[in-house]
PDB file of C-alpha atoms in Angstrom:
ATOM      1  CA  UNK A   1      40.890 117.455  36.969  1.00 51.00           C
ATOM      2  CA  UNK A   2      38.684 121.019  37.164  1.00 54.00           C
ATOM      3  CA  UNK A   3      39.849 121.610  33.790  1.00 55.00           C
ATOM      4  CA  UNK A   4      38.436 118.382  32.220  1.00 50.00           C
ATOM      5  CA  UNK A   5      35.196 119.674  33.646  1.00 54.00           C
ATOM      6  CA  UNK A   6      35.238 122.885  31.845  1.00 54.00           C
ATOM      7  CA  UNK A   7      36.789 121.544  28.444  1.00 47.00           C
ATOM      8  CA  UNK A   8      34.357 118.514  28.026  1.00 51.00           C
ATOM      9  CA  UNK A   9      30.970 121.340  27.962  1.00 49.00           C
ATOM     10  CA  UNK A  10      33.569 123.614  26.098  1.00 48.00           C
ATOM     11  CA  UNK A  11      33.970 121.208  23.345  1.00 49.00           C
ATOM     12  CA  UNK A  12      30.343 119.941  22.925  1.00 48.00           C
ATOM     13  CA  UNK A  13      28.970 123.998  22.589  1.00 50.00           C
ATOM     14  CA  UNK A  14      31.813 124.217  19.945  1.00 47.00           C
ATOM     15  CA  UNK A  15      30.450 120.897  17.974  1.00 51.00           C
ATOM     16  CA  UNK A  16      26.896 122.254  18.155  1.00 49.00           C
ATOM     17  CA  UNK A  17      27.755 125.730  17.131  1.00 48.00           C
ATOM     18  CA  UNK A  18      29.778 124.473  13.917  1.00 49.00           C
ATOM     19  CA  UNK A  19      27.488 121.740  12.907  1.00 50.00           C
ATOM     20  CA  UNK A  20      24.321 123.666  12.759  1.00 48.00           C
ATOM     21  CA  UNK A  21      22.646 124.494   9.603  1.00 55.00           C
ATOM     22  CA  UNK A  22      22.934 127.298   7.687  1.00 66.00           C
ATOM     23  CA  UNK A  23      20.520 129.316   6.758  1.00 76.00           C
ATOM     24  CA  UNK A  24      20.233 130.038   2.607  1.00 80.00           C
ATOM     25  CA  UNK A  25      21.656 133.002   1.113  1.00 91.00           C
ATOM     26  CA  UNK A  26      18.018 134.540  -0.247  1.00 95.00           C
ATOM     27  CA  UNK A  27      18.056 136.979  -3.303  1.00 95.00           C
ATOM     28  CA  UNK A  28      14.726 138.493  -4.077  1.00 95.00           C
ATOM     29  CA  UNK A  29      13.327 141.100  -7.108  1.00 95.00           C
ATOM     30  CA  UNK A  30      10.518 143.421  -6.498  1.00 91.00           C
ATOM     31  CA  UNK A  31      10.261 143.935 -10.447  1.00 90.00           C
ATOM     32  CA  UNK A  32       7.177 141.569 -10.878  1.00 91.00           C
ATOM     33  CA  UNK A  33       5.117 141.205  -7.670  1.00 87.00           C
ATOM     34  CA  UNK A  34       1.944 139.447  -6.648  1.00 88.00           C
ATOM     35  CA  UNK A  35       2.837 136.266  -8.219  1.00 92.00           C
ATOM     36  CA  UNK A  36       1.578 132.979  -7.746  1.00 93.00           C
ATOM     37  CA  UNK A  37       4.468 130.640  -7.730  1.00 96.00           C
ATOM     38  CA  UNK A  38       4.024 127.303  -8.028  1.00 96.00           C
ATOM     39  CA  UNK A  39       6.634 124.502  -6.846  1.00 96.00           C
ATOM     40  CA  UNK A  40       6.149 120.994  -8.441  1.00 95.00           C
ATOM     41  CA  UNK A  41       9.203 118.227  -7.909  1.00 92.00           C
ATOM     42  CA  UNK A  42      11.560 118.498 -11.056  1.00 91.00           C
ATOM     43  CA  UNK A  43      10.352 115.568 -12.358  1.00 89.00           C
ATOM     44  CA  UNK A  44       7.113 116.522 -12.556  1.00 93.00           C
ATOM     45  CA  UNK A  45       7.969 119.906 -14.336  1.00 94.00           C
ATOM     46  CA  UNK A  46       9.843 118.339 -16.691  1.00 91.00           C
ATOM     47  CA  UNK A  47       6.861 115.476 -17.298  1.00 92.00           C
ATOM     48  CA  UNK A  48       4.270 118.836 -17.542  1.00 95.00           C
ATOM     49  CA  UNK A  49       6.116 121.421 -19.335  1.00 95.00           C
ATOM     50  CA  UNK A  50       3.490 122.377 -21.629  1.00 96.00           C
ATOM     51  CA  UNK A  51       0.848 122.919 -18.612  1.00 97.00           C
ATOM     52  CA  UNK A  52       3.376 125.704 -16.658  1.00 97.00           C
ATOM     53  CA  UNK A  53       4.318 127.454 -19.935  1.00 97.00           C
ATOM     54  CA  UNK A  54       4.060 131.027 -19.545  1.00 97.00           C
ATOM     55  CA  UNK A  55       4.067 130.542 -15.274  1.00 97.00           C
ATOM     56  CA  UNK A  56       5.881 131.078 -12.346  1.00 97.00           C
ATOM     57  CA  UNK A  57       7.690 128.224 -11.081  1.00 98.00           C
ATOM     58  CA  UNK A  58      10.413 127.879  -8.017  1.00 97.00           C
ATOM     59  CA  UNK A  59      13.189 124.460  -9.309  1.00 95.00           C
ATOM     60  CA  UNK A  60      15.383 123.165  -7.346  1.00 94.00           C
ATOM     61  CA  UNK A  61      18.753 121.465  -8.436  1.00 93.00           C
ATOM     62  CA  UNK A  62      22.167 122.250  -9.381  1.00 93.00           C
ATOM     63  CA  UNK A  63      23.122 125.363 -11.174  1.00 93.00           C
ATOM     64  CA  UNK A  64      25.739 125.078 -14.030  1.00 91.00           C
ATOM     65  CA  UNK A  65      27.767 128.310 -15.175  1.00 88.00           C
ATOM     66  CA  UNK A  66      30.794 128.933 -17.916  1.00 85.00           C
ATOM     67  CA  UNK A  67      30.807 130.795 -21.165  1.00 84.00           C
ATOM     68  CA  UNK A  68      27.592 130.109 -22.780  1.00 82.00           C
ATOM     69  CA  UNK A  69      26.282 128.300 -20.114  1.00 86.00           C
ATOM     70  CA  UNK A  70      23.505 129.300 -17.305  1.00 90.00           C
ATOM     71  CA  UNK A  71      21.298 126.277 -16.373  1.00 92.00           C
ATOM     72  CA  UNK A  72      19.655 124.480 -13.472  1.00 93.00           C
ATOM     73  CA  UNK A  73      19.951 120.612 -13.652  1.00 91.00           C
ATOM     74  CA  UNK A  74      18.301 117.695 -11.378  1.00 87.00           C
ATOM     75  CA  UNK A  75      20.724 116.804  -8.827  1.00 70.00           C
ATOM     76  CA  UNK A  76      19.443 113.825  -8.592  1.00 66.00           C
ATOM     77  CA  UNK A  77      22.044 110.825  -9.125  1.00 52.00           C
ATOM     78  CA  UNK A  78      19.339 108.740 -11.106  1.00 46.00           C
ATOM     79  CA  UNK A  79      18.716 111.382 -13.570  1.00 53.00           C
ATOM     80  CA  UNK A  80      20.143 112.297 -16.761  1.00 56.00           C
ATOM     81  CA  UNK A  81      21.681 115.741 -16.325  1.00 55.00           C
ATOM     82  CA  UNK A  82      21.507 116.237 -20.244  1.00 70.00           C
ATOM     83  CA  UNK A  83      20.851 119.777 -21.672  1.00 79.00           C
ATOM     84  CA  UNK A  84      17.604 118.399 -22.458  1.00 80.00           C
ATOM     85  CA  UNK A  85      16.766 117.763 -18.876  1.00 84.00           C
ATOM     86  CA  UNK A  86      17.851 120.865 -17.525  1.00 90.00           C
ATOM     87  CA  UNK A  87      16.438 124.666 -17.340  1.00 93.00           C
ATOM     88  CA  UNK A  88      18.336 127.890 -19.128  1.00 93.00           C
ATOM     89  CA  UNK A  89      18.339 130.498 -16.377  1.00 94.00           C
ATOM     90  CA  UNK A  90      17.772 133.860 -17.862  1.00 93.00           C
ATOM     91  CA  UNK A  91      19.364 136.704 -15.781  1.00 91.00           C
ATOM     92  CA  UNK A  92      18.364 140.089 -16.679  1.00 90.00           C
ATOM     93  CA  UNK A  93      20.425 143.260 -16.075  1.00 87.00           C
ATOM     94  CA  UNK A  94      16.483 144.967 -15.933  1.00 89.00           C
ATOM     95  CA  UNK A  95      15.203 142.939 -12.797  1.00 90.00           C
ATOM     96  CA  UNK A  96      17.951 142.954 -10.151  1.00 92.00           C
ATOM     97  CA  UNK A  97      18.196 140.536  -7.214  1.00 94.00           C
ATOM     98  CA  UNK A  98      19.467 141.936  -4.232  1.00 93.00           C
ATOM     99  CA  UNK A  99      20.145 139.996  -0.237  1.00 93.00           C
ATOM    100  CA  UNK A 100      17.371 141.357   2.026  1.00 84.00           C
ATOM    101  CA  UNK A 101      19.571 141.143   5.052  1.00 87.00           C
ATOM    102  CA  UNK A 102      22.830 142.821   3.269  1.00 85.00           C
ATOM    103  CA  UNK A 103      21.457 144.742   0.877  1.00 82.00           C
ATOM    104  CA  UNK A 104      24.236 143.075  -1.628  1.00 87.00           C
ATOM    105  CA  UNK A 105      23.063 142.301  -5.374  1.00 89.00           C
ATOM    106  CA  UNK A 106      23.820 138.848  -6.633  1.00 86.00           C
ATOM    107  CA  UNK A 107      25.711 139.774  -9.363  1.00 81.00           C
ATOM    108  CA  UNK A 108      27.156 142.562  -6.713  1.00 81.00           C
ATOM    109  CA  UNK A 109      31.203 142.226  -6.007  1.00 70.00           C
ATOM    110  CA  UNK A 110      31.736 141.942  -2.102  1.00 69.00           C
ATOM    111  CA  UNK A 111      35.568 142.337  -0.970  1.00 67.00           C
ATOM    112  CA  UNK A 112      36.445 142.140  -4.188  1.00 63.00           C
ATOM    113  CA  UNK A 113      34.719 138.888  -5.280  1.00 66.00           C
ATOM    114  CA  UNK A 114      31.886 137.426  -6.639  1.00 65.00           C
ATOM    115  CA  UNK A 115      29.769 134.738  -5.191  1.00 72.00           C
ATOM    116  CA  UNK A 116      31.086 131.768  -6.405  1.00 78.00           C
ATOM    117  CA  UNK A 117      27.526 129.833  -7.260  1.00 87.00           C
ATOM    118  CA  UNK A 118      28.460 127.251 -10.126  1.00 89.00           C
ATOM    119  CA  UNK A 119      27.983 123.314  -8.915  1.00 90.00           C
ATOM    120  CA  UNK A 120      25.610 124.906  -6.147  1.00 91.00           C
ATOM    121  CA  UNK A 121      22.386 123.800  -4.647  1.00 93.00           C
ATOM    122  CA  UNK A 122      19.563 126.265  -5.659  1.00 94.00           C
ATOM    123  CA  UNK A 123      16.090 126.728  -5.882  1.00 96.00           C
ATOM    124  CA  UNK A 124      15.016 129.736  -8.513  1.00 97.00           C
ATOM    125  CA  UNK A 125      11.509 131.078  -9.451  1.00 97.00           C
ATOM    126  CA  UNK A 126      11.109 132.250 -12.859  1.00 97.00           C
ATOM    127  CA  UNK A 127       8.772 132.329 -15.356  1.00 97.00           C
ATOM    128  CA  UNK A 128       8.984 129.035 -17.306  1.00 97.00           C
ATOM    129  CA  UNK A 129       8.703 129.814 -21.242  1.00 96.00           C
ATOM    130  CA  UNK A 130       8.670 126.406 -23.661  1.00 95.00           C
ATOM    131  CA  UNK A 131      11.331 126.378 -26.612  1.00 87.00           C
ATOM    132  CA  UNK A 132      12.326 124.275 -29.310  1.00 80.00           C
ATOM    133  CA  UNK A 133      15.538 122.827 -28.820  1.00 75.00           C
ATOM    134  CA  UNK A 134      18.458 123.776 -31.133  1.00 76.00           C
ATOM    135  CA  UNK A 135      22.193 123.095 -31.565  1.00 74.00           C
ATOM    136  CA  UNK A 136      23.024 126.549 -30.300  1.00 74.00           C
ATOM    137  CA  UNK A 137      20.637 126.092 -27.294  1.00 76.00           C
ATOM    138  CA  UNK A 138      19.458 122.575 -26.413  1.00 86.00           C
ATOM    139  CA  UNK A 139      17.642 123.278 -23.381  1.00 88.00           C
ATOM    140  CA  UNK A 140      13.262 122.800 -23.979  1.00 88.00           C
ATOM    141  CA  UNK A 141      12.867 125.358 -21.558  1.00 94.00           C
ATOM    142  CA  UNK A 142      14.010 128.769 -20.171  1.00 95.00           C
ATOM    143  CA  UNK A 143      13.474 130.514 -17.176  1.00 96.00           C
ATOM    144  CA  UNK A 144      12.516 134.137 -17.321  1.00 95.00           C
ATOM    145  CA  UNK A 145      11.563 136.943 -15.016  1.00 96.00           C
ATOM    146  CA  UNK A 146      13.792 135.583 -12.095  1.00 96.00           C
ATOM    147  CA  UNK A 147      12.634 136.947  -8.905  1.00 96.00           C
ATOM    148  CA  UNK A 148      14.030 134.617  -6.334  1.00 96.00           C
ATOM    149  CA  UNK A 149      17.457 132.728  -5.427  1.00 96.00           C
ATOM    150  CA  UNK A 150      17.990 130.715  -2.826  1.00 95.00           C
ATOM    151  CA  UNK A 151      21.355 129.300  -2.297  1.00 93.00           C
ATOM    152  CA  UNK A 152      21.764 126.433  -0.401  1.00 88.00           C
TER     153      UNK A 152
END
């Protein structure tokens, strides 16, 4: 019977320990500082593109890799996750983004592997920059001068 007593609080430190939330991984530049970020809803971005050309925005959704494919979509399950609704992320070799905490870059191999980030929940801040769509890029909009990932 003593060991029901110790099992029971056992268990229920175990359940809280394992369901508690995460915190985000957190990748961060210092090539372009002193920024003022701003951090509409994705609808509204997408509604004001022409107003936050050429500014720093943070977007939240799902991020979509392959070969010829680097994009940030609207999670949402009402939307239409079209190229034309969704941001080209522009990674640049020049402006590195490296873990605070670890010190690990996000393109950085760690025991061999990379992070595996494609069908994740992000938010990225980048410099939004207005395009006209084309067949070999159909996205309206890229993101530029990425300074901050948050993984979630």
């Amino acid at each position: 019977m003593r060991s029901w007593k110790i099992l029971i609080p056992a268990f229920f430190v175990l359940m809280a320990v394992g369901c508690s939330k995460q915190k985000p991984q957190v990748f961060t530049s210092d090539c372009i500082t002193d920024i003022n970020c701003r951090k509409p809803t994705y609808r509204h971005l997408m509604d004001s593109l022409k107003y936050y050309n050429g500014k720093f925005v943070e977007v939240e959704g799902t991020y979509q890799q392959g070969k010829n494919l680097s994009a940030i979509a609207n999670d949402s399950t009402f939307s239409d996750k079209a190229a034309k609704h969704a941001f080209w992320i522009n990674f640049s070799p020049d402006c590195p983004l490296y873990n605070s905490q670890t010190h690990k870059g996000f393109f950085e191999a760690s025991d061999g592997q990379f992070i595996t980030i494609n069908g994740s929940r992000m938010a990225v801040r980048g410099r939004l920059q207005l395009r006209k769509a084309s067949g070999s890029n159909p996205y309206v909009a890229i993101l530029n001068d990425i300074v901050y990932i948050a993984l979630k």
